[in-house]
mmCIF file of C-alpha atoms in Angstrom:
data_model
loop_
_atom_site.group_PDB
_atom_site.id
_atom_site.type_symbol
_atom_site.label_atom_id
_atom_site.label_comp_id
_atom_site.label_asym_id
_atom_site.label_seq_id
_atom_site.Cartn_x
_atom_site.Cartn_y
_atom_site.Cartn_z
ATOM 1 C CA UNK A 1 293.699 16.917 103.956
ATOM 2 C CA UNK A 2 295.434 20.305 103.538
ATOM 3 C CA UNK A 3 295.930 23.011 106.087
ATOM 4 C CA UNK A 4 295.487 26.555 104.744
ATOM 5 C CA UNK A 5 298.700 27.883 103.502
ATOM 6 C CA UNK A 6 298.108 30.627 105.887
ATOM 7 C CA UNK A 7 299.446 28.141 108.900
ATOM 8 C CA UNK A 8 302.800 28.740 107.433
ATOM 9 C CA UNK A 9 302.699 32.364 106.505
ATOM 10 C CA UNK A 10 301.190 33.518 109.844
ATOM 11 C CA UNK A 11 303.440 31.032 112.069
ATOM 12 C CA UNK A 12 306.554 32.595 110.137
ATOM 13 C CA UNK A 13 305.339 36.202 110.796
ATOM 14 C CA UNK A 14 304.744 35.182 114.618
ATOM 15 C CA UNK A 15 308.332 34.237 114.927
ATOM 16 C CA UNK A 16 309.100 37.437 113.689
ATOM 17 C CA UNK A 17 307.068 39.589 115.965
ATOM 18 C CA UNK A 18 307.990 37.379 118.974
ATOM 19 C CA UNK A 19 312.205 38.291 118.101
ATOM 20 C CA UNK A 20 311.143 41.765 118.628
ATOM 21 C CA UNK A 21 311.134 44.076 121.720
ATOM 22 C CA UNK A 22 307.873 43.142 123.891
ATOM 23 C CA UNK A 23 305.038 45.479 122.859
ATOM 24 C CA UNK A 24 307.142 46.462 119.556
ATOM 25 C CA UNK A 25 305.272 46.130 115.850
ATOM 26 C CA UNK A 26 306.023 45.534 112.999
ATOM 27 C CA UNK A 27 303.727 47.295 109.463
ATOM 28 C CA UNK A 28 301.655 44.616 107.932
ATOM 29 C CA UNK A 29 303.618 45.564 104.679
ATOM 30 C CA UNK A 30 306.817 44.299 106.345
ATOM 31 C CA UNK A 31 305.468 41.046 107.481
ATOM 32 C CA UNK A 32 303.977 40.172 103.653
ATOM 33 C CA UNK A 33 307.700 41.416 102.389
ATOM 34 C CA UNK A 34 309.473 39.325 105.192
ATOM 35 C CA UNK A 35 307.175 35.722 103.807
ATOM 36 C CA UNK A 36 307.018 37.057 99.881
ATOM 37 C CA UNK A 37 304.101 37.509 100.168
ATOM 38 C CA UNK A 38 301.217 39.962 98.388
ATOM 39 C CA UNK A 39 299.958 42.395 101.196
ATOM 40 C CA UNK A 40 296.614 41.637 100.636
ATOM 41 C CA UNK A 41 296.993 37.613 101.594
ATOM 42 C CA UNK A 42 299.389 38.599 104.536
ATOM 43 C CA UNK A 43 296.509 41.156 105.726
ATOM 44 C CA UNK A 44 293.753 38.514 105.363
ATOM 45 C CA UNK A 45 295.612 35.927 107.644
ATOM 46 C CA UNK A 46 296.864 38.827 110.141
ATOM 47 C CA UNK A 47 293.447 39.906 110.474
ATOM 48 C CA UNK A 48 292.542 35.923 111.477
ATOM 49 C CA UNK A 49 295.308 36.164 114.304
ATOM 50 C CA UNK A 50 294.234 39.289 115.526
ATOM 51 C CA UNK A 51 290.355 38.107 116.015
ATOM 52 C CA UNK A 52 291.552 35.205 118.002
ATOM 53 C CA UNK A 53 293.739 37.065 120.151
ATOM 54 C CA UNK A 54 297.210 36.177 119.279
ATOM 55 C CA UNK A 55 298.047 39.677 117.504
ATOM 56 C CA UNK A 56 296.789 42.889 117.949
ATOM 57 C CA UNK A 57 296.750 45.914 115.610
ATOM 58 C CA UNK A 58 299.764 48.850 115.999
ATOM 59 C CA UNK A 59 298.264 52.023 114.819
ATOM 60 C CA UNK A 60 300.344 54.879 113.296
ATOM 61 C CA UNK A 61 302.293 54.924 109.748
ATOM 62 C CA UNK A 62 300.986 51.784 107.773
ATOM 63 C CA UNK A 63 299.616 50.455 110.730
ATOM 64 C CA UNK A 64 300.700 46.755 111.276
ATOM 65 C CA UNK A 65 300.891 44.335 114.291
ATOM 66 C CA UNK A 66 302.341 43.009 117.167
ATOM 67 C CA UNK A 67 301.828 39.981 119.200
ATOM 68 C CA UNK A 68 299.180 40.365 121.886
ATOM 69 C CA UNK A 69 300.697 37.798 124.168
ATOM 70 C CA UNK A 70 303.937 37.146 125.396
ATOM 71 C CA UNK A 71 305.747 35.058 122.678
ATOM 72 C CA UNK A 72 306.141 32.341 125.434
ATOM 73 C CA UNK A 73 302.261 32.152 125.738
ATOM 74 C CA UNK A 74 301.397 31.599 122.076
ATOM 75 C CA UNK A 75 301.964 28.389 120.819
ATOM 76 C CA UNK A 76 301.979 26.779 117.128
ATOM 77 C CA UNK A 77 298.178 25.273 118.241
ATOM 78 C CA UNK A 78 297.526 28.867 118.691
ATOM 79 C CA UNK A 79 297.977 30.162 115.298
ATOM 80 C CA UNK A 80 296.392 26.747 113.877
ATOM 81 C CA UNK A 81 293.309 27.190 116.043
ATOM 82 C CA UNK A 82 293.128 31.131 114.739
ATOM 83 C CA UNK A 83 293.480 30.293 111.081
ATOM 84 C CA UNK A 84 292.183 26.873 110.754
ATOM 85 C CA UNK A 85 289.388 26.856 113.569
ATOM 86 C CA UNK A 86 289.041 24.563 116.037
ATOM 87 C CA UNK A 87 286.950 21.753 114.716
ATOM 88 C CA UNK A 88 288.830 18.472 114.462
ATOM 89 C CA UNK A 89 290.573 16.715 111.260
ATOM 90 C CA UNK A 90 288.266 13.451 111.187
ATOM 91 C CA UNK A 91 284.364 14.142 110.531
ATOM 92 C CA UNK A 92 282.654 11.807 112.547
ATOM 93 C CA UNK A 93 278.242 12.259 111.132
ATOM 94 C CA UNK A 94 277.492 9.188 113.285
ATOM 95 C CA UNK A 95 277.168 6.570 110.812
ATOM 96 C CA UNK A 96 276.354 4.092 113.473
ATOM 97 C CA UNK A 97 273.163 5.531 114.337
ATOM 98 C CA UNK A 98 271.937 5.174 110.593
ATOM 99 C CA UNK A 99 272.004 2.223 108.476
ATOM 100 C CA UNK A 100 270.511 -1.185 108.908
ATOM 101 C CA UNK A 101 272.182 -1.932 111.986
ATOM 102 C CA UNK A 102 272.166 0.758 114.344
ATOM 103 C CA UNK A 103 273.916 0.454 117.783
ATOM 104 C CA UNK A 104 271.694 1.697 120.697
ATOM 105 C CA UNK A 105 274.326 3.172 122.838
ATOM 106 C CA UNK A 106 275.732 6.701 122.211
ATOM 107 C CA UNK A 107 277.046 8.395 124.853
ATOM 108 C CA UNK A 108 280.557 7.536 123.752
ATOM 109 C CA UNK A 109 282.438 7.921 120.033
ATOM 110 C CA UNK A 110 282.365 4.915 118.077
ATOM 111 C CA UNK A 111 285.501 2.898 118.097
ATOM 112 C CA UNK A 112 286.769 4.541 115.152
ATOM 113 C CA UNK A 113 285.801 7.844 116.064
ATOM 114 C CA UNK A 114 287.764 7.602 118.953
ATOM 115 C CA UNK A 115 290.791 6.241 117.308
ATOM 116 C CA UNK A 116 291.106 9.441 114.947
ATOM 117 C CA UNK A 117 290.397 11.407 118.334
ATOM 118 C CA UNK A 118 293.109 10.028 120.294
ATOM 119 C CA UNK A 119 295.664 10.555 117.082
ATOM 120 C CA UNK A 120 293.912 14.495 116.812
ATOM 121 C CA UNK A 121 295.107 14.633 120.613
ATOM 122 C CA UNK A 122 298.865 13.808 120.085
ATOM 123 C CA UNK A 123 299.120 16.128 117.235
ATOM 124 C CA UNK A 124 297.615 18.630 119.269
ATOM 125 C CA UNK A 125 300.067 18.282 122.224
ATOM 126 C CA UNK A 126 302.632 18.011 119.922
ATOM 127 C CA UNK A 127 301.690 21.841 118.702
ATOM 128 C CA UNK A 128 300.725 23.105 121.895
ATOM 129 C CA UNK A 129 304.025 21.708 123.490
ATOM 130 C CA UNK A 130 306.173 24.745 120.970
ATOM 131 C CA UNK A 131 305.956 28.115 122.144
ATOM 132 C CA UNK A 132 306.750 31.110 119.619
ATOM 133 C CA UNK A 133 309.583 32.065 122.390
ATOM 134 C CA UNK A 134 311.061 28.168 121.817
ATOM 135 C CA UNK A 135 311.002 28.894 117.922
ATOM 136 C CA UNK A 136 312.828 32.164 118.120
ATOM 137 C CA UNK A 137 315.675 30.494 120.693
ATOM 138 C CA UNK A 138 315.523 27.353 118.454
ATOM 139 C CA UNK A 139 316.338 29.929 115.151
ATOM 140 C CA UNK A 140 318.498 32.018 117.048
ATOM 141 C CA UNK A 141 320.708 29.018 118.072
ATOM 142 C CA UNK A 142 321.207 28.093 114.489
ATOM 143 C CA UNK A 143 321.639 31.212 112.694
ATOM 144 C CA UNK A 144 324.948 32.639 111.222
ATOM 145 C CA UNK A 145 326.169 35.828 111.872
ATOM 146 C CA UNK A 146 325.928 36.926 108.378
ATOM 147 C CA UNK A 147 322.314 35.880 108.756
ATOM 148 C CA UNK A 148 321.347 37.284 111.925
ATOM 149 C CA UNK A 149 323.059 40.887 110.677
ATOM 150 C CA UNK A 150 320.931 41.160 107.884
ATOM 151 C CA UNK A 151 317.748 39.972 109.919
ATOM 152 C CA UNK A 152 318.721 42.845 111.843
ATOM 153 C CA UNK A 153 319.480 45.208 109.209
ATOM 154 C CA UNK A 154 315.994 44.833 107.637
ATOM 155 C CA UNK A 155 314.219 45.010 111.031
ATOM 156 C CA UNK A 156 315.797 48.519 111.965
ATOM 157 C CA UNK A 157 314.845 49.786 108.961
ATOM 158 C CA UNK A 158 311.479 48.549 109.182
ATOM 159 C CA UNK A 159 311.250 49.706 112.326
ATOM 160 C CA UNK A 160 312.375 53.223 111.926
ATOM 161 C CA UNK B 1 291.344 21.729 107.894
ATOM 162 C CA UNK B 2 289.268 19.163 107.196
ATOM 163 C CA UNK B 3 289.630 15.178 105.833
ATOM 164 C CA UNK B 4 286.787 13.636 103.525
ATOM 165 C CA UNK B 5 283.591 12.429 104.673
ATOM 166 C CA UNK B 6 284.680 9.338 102.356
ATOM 167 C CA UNK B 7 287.428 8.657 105.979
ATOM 168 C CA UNK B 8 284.668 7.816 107.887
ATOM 169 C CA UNK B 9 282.915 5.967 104.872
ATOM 170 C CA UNK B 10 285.731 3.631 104.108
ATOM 171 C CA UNK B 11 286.653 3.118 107.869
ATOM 172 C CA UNK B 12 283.143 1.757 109.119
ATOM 173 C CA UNK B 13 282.646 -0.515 105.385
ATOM 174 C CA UNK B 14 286.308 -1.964 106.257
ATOM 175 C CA UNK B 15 285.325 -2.978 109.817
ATOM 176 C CA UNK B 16 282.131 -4.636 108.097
ATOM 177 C CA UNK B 17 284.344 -6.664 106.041
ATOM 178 C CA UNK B 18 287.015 -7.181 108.401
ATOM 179 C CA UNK B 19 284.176 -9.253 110.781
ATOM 180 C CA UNK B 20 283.703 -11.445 107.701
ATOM 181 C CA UNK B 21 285.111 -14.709 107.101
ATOM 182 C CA UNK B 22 288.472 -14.267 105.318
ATOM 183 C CA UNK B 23 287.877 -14.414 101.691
ATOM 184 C CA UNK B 24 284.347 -13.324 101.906
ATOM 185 C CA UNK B 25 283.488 -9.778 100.478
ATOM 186 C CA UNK B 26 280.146 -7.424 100.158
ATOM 187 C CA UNK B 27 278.105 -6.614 97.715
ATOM 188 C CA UNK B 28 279.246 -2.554 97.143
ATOM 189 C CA UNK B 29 275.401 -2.006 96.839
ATOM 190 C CA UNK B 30 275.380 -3.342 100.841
ATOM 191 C CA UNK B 31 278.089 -1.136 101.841
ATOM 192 C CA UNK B 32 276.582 1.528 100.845
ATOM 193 C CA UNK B 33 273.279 0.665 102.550
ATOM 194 C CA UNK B 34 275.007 -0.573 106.063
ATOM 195 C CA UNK B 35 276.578 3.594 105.929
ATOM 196 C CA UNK B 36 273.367 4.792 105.021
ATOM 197 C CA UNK B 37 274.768 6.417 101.322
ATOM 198 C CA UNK B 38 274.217 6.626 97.943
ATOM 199 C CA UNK B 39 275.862 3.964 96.187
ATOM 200 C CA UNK B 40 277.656 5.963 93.662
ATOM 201 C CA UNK B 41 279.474 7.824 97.006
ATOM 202 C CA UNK B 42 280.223 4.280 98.743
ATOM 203 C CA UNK B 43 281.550 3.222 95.303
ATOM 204 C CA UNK B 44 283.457 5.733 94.338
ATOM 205 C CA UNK B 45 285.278 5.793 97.763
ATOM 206 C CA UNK B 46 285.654 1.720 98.033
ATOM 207 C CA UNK B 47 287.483 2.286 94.125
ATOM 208 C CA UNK B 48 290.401 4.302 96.197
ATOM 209 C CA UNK B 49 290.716 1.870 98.455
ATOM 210 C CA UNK B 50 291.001 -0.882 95.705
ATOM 211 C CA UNK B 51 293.460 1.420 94.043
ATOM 212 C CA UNK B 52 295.738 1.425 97.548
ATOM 213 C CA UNK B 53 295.515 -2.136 97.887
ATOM 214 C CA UNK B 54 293.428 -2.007 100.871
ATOM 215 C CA UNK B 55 290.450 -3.781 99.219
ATOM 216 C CA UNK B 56 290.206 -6.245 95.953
ATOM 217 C CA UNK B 57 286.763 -7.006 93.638
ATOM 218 C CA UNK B 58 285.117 -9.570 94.290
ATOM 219 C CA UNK B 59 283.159 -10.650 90.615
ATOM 220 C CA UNK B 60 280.207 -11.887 90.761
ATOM 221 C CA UNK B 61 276.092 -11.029 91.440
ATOM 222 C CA UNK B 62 276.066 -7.015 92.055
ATOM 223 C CA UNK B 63 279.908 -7.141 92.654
ATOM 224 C CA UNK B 64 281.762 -6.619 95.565
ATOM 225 C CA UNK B 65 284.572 -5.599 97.452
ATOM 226 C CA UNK B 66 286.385 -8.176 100.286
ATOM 227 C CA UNK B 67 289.530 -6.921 102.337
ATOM 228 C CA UNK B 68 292.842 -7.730 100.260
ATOM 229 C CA UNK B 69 295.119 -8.404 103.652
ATOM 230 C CA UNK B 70 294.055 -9.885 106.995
ATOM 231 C CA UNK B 71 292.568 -7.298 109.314
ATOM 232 C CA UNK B 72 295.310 -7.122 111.528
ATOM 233 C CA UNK B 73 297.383 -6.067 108.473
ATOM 234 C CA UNK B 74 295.538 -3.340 107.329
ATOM 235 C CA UNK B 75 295.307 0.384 109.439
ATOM 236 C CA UNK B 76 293.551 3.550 110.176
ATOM 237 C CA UNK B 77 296.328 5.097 108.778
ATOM 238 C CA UNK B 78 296.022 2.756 105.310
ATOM 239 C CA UNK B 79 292.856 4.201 104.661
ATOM 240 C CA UNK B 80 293.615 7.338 105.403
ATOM 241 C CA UNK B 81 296.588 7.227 102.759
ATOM 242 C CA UNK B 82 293.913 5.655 100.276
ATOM 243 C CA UNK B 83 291.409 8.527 100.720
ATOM 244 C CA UNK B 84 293.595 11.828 101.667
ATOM 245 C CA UNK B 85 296.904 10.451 99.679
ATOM 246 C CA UNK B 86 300.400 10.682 102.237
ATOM 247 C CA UNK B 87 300.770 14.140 101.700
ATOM 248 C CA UNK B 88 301.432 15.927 105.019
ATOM 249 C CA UNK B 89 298.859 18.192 106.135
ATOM 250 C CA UNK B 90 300.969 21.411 107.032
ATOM 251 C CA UNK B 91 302.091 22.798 103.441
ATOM 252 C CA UNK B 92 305.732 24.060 104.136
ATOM 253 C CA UNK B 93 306.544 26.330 100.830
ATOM 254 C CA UNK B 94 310.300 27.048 102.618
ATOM 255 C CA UNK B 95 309.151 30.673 103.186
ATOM 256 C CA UNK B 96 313.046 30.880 104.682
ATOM 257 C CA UNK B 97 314.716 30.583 101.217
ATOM 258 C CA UNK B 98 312.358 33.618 100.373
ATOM 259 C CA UNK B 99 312.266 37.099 101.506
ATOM 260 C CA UNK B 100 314.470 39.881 102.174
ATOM 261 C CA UNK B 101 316.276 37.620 104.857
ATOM 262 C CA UNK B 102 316.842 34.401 103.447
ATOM 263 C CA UNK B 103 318.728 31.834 105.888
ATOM 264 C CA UNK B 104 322.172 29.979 103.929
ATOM 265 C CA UNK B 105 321.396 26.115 105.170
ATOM 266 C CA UNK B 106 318.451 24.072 104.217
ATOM 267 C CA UNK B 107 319.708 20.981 104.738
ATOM 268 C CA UNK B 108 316.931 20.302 107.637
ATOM 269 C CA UNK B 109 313.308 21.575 107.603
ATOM 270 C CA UNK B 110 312.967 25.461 109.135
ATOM 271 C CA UNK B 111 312.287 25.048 112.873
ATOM 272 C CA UNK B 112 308.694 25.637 112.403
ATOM 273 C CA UNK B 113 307.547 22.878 109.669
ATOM 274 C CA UNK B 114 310.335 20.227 112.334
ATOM 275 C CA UNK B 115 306.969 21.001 115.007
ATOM 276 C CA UNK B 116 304.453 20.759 112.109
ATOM 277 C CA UNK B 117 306.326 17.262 110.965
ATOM 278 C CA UNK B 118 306.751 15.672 114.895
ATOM 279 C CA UNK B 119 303.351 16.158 115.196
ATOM 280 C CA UNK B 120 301.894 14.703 111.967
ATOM 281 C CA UNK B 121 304.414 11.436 113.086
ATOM 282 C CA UNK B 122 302.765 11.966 116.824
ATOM 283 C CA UNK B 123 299.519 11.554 114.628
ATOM 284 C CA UNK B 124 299.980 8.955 111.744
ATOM 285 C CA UNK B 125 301.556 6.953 114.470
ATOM 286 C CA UNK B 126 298.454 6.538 116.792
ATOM 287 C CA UNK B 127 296.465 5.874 113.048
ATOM 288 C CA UNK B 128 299.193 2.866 112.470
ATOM 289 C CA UNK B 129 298.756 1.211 115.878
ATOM 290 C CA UNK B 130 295.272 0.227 115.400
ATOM 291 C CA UNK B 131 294.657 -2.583 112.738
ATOM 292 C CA UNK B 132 290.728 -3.310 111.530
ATOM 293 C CA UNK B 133 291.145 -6.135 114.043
ATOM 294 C CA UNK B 134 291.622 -4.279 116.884
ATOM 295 C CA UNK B 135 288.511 -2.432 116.082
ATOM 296 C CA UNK B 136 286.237 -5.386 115.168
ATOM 297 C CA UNK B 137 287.304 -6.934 118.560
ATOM 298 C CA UNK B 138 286.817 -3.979 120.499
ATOM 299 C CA UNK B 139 283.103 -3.571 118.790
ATOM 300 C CA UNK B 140 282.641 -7.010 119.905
ATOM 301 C CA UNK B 141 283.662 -6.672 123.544
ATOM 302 C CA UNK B 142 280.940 -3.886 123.789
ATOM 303 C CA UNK B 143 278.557 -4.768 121.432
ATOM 304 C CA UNK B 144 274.682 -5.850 123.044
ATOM 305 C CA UNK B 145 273.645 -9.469 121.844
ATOM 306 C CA UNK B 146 270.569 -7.656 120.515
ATOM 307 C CA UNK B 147 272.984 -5.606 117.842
ATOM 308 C CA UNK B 148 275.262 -8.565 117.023
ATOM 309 C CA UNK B 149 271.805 -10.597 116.354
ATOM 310 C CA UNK B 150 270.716 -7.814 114.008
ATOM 311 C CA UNK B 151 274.043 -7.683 112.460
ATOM 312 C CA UNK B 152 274.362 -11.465 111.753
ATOM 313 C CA UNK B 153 270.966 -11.493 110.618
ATOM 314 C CA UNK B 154 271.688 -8.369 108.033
ATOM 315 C CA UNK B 155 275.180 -9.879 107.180
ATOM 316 C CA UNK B 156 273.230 -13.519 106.132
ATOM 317 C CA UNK B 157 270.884 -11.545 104.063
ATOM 318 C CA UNK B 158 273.380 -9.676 102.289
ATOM 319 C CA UNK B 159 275.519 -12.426 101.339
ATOM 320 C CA UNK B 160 273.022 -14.770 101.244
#
């Protein structure tokens, strides 16, 4: 069970746009240069974000993105949701009600689907419990000078 | 993000054999039958769990698979290792030591795969506190006598 390598490319990019000024963009070129990435796979994820509402598309010179949302109101489950969908890990195709033996009542999940649900639940709270604004504090707290100079360095000069 | 359809396979044919008599196994042939499947996908599924140690042959008439531990020894979480492997589902690809801005210390994970990693242990650990015991005596506590009679009676046949 893999997530789409997307999660990680758009959740970096996020952070990005959420250290910036509120309603400040950044060209989709920049964001696929900030995670090494080939434009076209950056574009194809950003384009996922945007559709679900977490970004929204900056027109003007190369066009590009900026968050749609204060960065306090996206969280990690966000971008997961927007590139992933929602549909949970374990796929439960009712095996009770086939077979041999069939139960006769429904209404709730099977005992093991509702073991994999109740695990799907904590993992989501975990996610939904990290805002983009407690990632960029969380970095910021942590980051050298040297490191947050250059950060800036690049970001003026994609900005300009 | 999705796990394979052999999770829920392997779960439900594991609480079938952990409401056996220790020692006693299933024909494959009858696992495959009691999850309504072809008997090449129950058997190629029930061969990964031998492989993990979750299950062990049993020789004999049709062969067989019985559990290889008692059922409170043996997980959610062990099958889901058999089936998925114990890879962690969020890919991390340390976008940080990339880029035009790399960071200096990677000692510790970025701060976005740290979320991605508490929840995944938020998850697993919900998986590892239910054994195949638990579930076989929670099916029991709800379970109609009309099902359990049609289970016995199935369960005689089959290892009859």
């Amino acid at each position: 069970m893999k997530m789409s390598e997307g999660v990680e490319w758009t959740a970096h990019a996020c952070a990005v746009l959420a250290a910036l000024p509120r309603g400040i963009g950044l060209p989709a070129a920049a964001l696929a240069e900030f995670n090494y990435l080939a434009p076209a796979y950056m574009a194809k994820h950003m384009q996922a974000l945007a559709r679900a509402g977490v970004v929204e598309s900056v027109r003007g010179a190369g066009g590009g993105y900026r968050l749609a949302k204060a960065p306090e109101k996206v969280t990690l489950w966000d971008i997961v949701v927007a590139i992933e969908g929602e549909e949970p890990p374990f796929r439960c195709t009712e095996i009770r009600q086939q077979g041999p033996c069939p139960g006769t009542d429904f209404r709730k999940p099977c005992e093991i689907t509702a073991v994999f649900r109740k695990a799907e639940a904590a993992w989501r709270a975990e996610l939904k419990s990290v805002s983009l604004a407690d990632i960029v504090i969380d970095v910021a707290k942590k980051q050298t000078p040297a490191h947050r100079a250059k950060l800036s360095e690049w970001l003026q000069e994609k900005l300009a």
